[in-house]
Coordinates of C-alpha atoms in Angstrom, one line a residue:
Chain A
M1 CA 1.7 54.3 9.7
T2 CA 1.3 50.9 11.5
I3 CA 1.9 49.4 14.8
S4 CA 5.4 48.2 15.5
M5 CA 6.0 45.0 17.3
Y6 CA 8.0 47.0 20.0
Q7 CA 5.0 49.5 20.4
A8 CA 2.6 46.5 20.8
S9 CA 4.8 44.8 23.4
A10 CA 7.4 46.3 25.7
P11 CA 5.6 49.6 26.7
R12 CA 2.3 47.9 27.1
F13 CA 3.7 45.1 29.4
A14 CA 5.6 47.7 31.4
H15 CA 2.5 49.9 31.9
T16 CA 0.4 47.1 33.1
L17 CA 3.1 45.7 35.4
K18 CA 3.6 49.2 37.0
N19 CA -0.3 49.2 37.6
L20 CA 0.1 45.7 39.1
S21 CA 2.8 47.0 41.3
A22 CA 0.4 49.9 42.5
V23 CA -2.2 47.3 43.2
L24 CA 0.2 45.3 45.3
D25 CA 0.9 48.4 47.4
K26 CA -2.8 48.8 48.0
A27 CA -3.1 45.2 49.0
Q28 CA -0.2 45.6 51.5
A29 CA -1.8 48.7 52.9
H30 CA -5.1 46.8 53.3
C31 CA -3.3 44.1 55.2
D32 CA -1.6 46.6 57.5
A33 CA -5.0 48.6 58.1
K34 CA -7.1 45.3 58.8
K35 CA -4.3 43.4 60.5
I36 CA -4.4 40.7 57.9
D37 CA -1.6 38.4 57.4
P38 CA -0.2 39.3 53.9
L39 CA 0.5 35.7 53.3
V40 CA -3.2 35.0 53.4
L41 CA -3.7 37.3 50.4
T42 CA -0.7 36.1 48.5
G43 CA -1.6 32.6 48.9
A44 CA -5.3 33.1 48.1
R45 CA -6.9 31.3 45.1
L46 CA -10.3 31.6 43.4
Y47 CA -10.6 27.8 43.3
P48 CA -8.5 25.1 44.9
D49 CA -6.8 23.9 41.6
M50 CA -6.2 27.5 40.3
F51 CA -2.8 29.4 40.9
A52 CA -2.6 31.4 44.1
F53 CA -2.1 35.2 43.9
A54 CA 1.7 35.0 44.1
R55 CA 1.9 32.5 41.2
Q56 CA -0.5 34.7 39.2
V57 CA 2.0 37.6 39.7
Q58 CA 5.0 35.4 38.8
V59 CA 3.4 34.2 35.6
S60 CA 2.3 37.7 34.6
C61 CA 6.0 38.6 34.9
D62 CA 7.0 35.4 33.0
T63 CA 4.6 36.1 30.2
A64 CA 6.0 39.6 29.6
K65 CA 9.7 38.7 29.8
G66 CA 9.4 35.5 27.9
A67 CA 7.5 37.2 25.0
L68 CA 10.1 40.0 24.8
A69 CA 13.1 37.6 25.1
R70 CA 11.7 35.2 22.4
L71 CA 10.9 38.0 20.0
A72 CA 14.3 39.5 20.5
A73 CA 15.9 36.1 20.4
V74 CA 17.8 36.7 23.6
E75 CA 17.9 34.3 26.6
I76 CA 14.9 34.5 28.9
P77 CA 16.1 35.9 32.3
K78 CA 15.7 33.2 34.9
H79 CA 13.9 34.2 38.0
E80 CA 13.4 31.6 40.8
D81 CA 9.8 31.3 41.8
T82 CA 10.4 31.8 45.5
E83 CA 8.4 35.0 46.2
K84 CA 5.8 34.8 49.0
T85 CA 5.5 38.3 50.4
F86 CA 4.3 41.5 48.7
E87 CA 7.8 42.9 49.0
E88 CA 9.3 39.9 47.3
L89 CA 6.6 40.0 44.6
Q90 CA 7.4 43.8 44.1
A91 CA 11.0 42.9 43.5
R92 CA 10.0 40.4 41.1
I93 CA 8.0 42.9 39.2
A94 CA 10.9 45.4 39.4
K95 CA 13.4 42.8 37.9
T96 CA 11.0 42.2 35.1
L97 CA 10.5 45.8 34.4
E98 CA 14.3 46.3 34.3
F99 CA 14.6 43.6 31.7
I100 CA 11.8 45.1 29.7
G101 CA 13.5 48.5 29.8
S102 CA 16.7 47.0 28.7
V103 CA 15.2 45.7 25.4
K104 CA 15.6 48.1 22.6
P105 CA 13.0 48.6 19.8
A106 CA 15.5 47.5 17.2
Q107 CA 15.7 44.1 18.8
I108 CA 11.7 43.5 18.7
D109 CA 10.8 45.4 15.4
G110 CA 10.6 43.1 12.3
S111 CA 9.9 40.0 14.4
E112 CA 6.4 39.5 12.9
E113 CA 7.4 36.5 10.9
K114 CA 10.0 35.1 13.3
E115 CA 9.6 31.6 14.3
I116 CA 8.7 31.2 17.9
V117 CA 8.5 27.6 19.2
L118 CA 7.0 27.0 22.7
K119 CA 6.9 23.8 24.8
L120 CA 3.2 23.6 25.8
R121 CA 2.1 20.6 27.8
G122 CA 5.1 18.8 26.6
K123 CA 4.5 19.5 22.9
D124 CA 6.4 22.0 20.6
V125 CA 3.9 24.6 19.3
S126 CA 5.2 26.9 16.7
F127 CA 4.0 30.5 16.0
K128 CA 5.0 33.4 13.8
G129 CA 6.0 36.3 16.0
Q130 CA 3.0 38.5 15.4
A131 CA 0.5 35.7 16.0
Y132 CA 2.5 34.7 19.1
L133 CA 2.3 38.3 20.5
L134 CA -1.3 39.1 19.6
G135 CA -2.8 35.7 20.0
F136 CA -0.9 34.0 22.8
A137 CA 1.4 36.4 24.9
W138 CA -1.4 39.2 25.1
P139 CA -4.3 37.2 26.3
N140 CA -2.2 35.1 28.7
F141 CA -0.6 38.1 30.1
Y142 CA -3.9 40.0 30.8
F143 CA -5.4 36.7 32.0
H144 CA -3.0 36.5 34.9
V145 CA -2.9 40.1 35.7
A146 CA -6.7 40.2 35.8
T147 CA -6.9 37.0 37.8
A148 CA -4.3 38.6 40.3
Y149 CA -6.6 41.6 40.6
N150 CA -9.7 39.5 40.9
I151 CA -8.2 37.4 43.8
L152 CA -7.6 40.6 45.8
R153 CA -10.9 42.0 44.8
H154 CA -12.7 38.8 45.9
N155 CA -10.9 39.1 49.3
G156 CA -12.2 42.6 49.9
V157 CA -9.1 44.7 48.9
E158 CA -10.6 48.2 47.7
I159 CA -9.3 48.5 44.2
G160 CA -11.1 49.4 41.0
K161 CA -10.7 48.8 37.3
S162 CA -8.8 52.1 37.0
D163 CA -6.1 50.5 39.2
F164 CA -5.8 47.7 36.5
L165 CA -5.8 50.1 33.6
G166 CA -3.7 52.7 35.2
A167 CA -3.5 56.3 33.9
S168 CA -3.8 56.4 30.1
Chain B
M1 CA 6.2 44.6 7.7
T2 CA 4.2 45.8 10.7
I3 CA 1.0 45.1 12.6
S4 CA -2.0 46.8 11.0
M5 CA -4.8 48.2 13.2
Y6 CA -7.2 45.7 11.7
Q7 CA -5.0 42.8 12.4
A8 CA -4.5 43.9 16.0
S9 CA -8.3 44.3 16.5
A10 CA -11.2 42.6 14.7
P11 CA -9.7 39.1 14.3
R12 CA -8.4 38.9 18.0
F13 CA -11.7 40.2 19.4
A14 CA -13.6 37.6 17.3
H15 CA -11.2 34.8 18.3
T16 CA -11.6 35.5 22.0
L17 CA -15.4 36.0 21.8
K18 CA -15.7 32.5 20.0
N19 CA -13.7 31.1 22.9
L20 CA -16.0 32.8 25.3
S21 CA -19.0 31.3 23.5
A22 CA -17.5 27.8 24.0
V23 CA -17.0 28.5 27.6
L24 CA -20.7 29.4 28.0
D25 CA -21.6 26.1 26.3
K26 CA -19.5 24.3 28.9
A27 CA -21.1 26.4 31.7
Q28 CA -24.6 25.4 30.4
A29 CA -23.6 21.7 30.2
H30 CA -22.3 21.9 33.8
C31 CA -25.7 23.3 35.0
D32 CA -27.5 20.6 33.1
A33 CA -25.3 17.9 34.5
K34 CA -25.4 19.2 38.1
K35 CA -29.0 20.4 38.1
I36 CA -27.9 23.9 38.9
D37 CA -30.2 26.9 37.9
P38 CA -28.1 28.6 35.1
L39 CA -29.3 32.0 36.5
V40 CA -27.3 31.4 39.6
L41 CA -24.2 31.2 37.4
T42 CA -25.1 34.1 35.2
G43 CA -25.8 36.2 38.3
A44 CA -22.8 35.2 40.2
R45 CA -20.2 37.7 41.2
L46 CA -16.6 37.5 42.8
Y47 CA -17.6 40.4 45.2
P48 CA -20.8 42.1 46.0
D49 CA -20.0 45.3 44.1
M50 CA -18.4 43.7 41.1
F51 CA -20.4 43.0 37.9
A52 CA -22.2 39.7 37.7
F53 CA -21.2 37.1 35.0
A54 CA -23.9 38.3 32.5
R55 CA -22.8 41.8 32.8
Q56 CA -19.1 40.8 32.3
V57 CA -20.1 39.1 29.0
Q58 CA -22.1 42.1 28.0
V59 CA -19.2 44.5 28.7
S60 CA -16.8 42.1 26.9
C61 CA -18.9 42.4 23.8
D62 CA -19.4 46.3 24.2
T63 CA -15.6 46.8 24.4
A64 CA -15.0 44.9 21.3
K65 CA -17.9 46.5 19.3
G66 CA -17.2 50.0 20.7
A67 CA -13.5 49.8 19.8
L68 CA -14.2 48.7 16.2
A69 CA -17.1 51.2 15.6
R70 CA -14.9 54.0 17.0
L71 CA -11.8 53.2 15.0
A72 CA -14.0 52.7 11.8
A73 CA -15.9 56.0 12.8
V74 CA -19.3 54.2 12.3
E75 CA -22.2 54.1 14.8
I76 CA -21.8 51.7 17.6
P77 CA -24.5 49.1 17.4
K78 CA -26.9 49.4 20.3
H79 CA -27.6 46.3 22.2
E80 CA -30.0 46.4 25.1
D81 CA -28.5 44.9 28.2
T82 CA -31.4 42.5 29.0
E83 CA -29.6 39.1 28.7
K84 CA -30.0 36.8 31.6
T85 CA -29.7 33.2 30.3
F86 CA -26.7 31.5 28.6
E87 CA -28.8 31.4 25.5
E88 CA -29.5 35.1 25.6
L89 CA -25.8 35.8 26.3
Q90 CA -24.9 33.6 23.3
A91 CA -27.1 35.5 21.2
R92 CA -25.4 38.7 22.3
I93 CA -22.0 37.3 21.5
A94 CA -23.3 36.2 18.1
K95 CA -24.7 39.7 17.2
T96 CA -21.3 41.1 18.3
L97 CA -19.4 38.7 16.1
E98 CA -21.6 39.5 13.2
F99 CA -20.8 43.2 13.6
I100 CA -17.1 42.4 13.9
G101 CA -17.4 40.4 10.8
S102 CA -19.0 43.3 8.8
V103 CA -16.1 45.7 9.5
K104 CA -13.6 45.7 6.6
P105 CA -9.8 46.1 7.1
A106 CA -9.9 49.4 5.0
Q107 CA -12.2 50.9 7.6
I108 CA -9.8 50.3 10.5
D109 CA -6.3 50.5 8.9
G110 CA -4.8 54.0 9.2
S111 CA -6.7 54.7 12.3
E112 CA -3.5 54.9 14.5
E113 CA -3.7 58.7 14.9
K114 CA -7.5 59.2 14.7
E115 CA -8.7 61.1 17.7
I116 CA -11.1 58.8 19.8
V117 CA -13.1 60.6 22.5
L118 CA -14.6 58.6 25.3
K119 CA -16.9 59.6 28.1
L120 CA -15.4 58.1 31.2
R121 CA -17.0 58.8 34.6
G122 CA -18.8 61.8 33.1
K123 CA -15.6 63.3 31.7
D124 CA -14.3 63.4 27.9
V125 CA -11.1 61.6 27.7
S126 CA -9.3 61.8 24.3
F127 CA -6.9 59.1 22.9
K128 CA -5.2 58.6 19.6
G129 CA -6.5 55.5 17.8
Q130 CA -3.4 53.3 18.5
A131 CA -3.1 54.2 22.1
Y132 CA -6.9 53.6 22.5
L133 CA -6.6 50.1 21.0
L134 CA -3.5 49.0 22.8
G135 CA -3.8 50.8 26.0
F136 CA -7.5 51.0 26.7
A137 CA -9.6 48.6 24.6
W138 CA -7.3 45.5 24.9
P139 CA -6.9 45.5 28.7
N140 CA -10.5 46.3 29.1
F141 CA -11.6 43.6 26.8
Y142 CA -9.4 40.9 28.3
F143 CA -10.2 42.1 31.8
H144 CA -13.9 41.3 31.4
V145 CA -13.5 38.1 29.5
A146 CA -11.0 36.8 32.2
T147 CA -13.2 38.0 35.0
A148 CA -16.3 36.1 33.4
Y149 CA -14.0 33.1 33.1
N150 CA -12.9 33.5 36.7
I151 CA -16.5 33.7 38.0
L152 CA -17.3 30.4 36.3
R153 CA -14.1 28.8 37.6
H154 CA -14.7 30.0 41.1
N155 CA -18.1 28.3 40.9
G156 CA -16.6 25.0 39.9
V157 CA -17.2 24.9 36.1
E158 CA -14.6 22.7 34.7
I159 CA -12.7 25.0 32.3
G160 CA -9.1 25.5 31.9
K161 CA -6.8 28.3 30.5
S162 CA -6.9 26.6 27.1
D163 CA -10.5 27.4 26.8
F164 CA -9.8 31.0 27.4
L165 CA -7.0 31.0 24.9
G166 CA -8.7 28.7 22.4
A167 CA -6.9 27.0 19.6
S168 CA -4.0 29.0 18.2

């Protein structure tokens, strides 16, 4: 009785991306109610050289799909980073969830020792599958989803941590 | 070959808390260089009803120690939430790392199905060990560490995502 690589990846990424999608719905509703241009929020940043909200959502999606594709040794689906509106970002999340749903446990399980090579700042960095998932993909994924949440919260959107965590 | 509950908990919490400790060092150095009162940063928030930086660090520590103690079925070490300075917060992280280091793999492994009951907003919520670790402890832990990072970043401390992720 242990944790499989699939259990520690696909369903957890999917759960958190669904929560993120619900957070985007609340942000859209906030813009409607307060007559705020949604592009102000999707373009908002916590600091001038940090990624804007839209990019945080794109990178959250990329981290999830990249992790699963690499562990399964399938091609990473290419998504152009053109989303600007909440609607477009919702479509990006939906495409990512669709990919996550298409990956079967048998493609991921047993990848603990698989060699994963990433290009980071122009250098090849090599990981074993389990170290990559737990030590790189997870913290990166949660970092970008939490930062997306923090950007909205900082701008007054009424969300709480339970929106980030979702129903258990 | 699968992931053990220990591998998915203690070493990952410890790694990220060590990174957080290094981030605090950079924040302290930033205050020294710019003649900023450190209490301004440790008391900073992204929004008036969000936790301040010091509380984000305390809750990061609590999430890690609470998760390990619950999975191991040992008493959760009690730490008073009195820290205000970077030095005091460093001591809080150090105490937490010491507790994490004291927990042995045999105390955590096999806790996948253990019943974990949490009091959340006054209600008992029950989880199985694995669902608790992957679906509750992890996202909570990374949420608070990322928010602590975001508060500093928002205030101009020169840190990057590699400080959050640490060396692989």
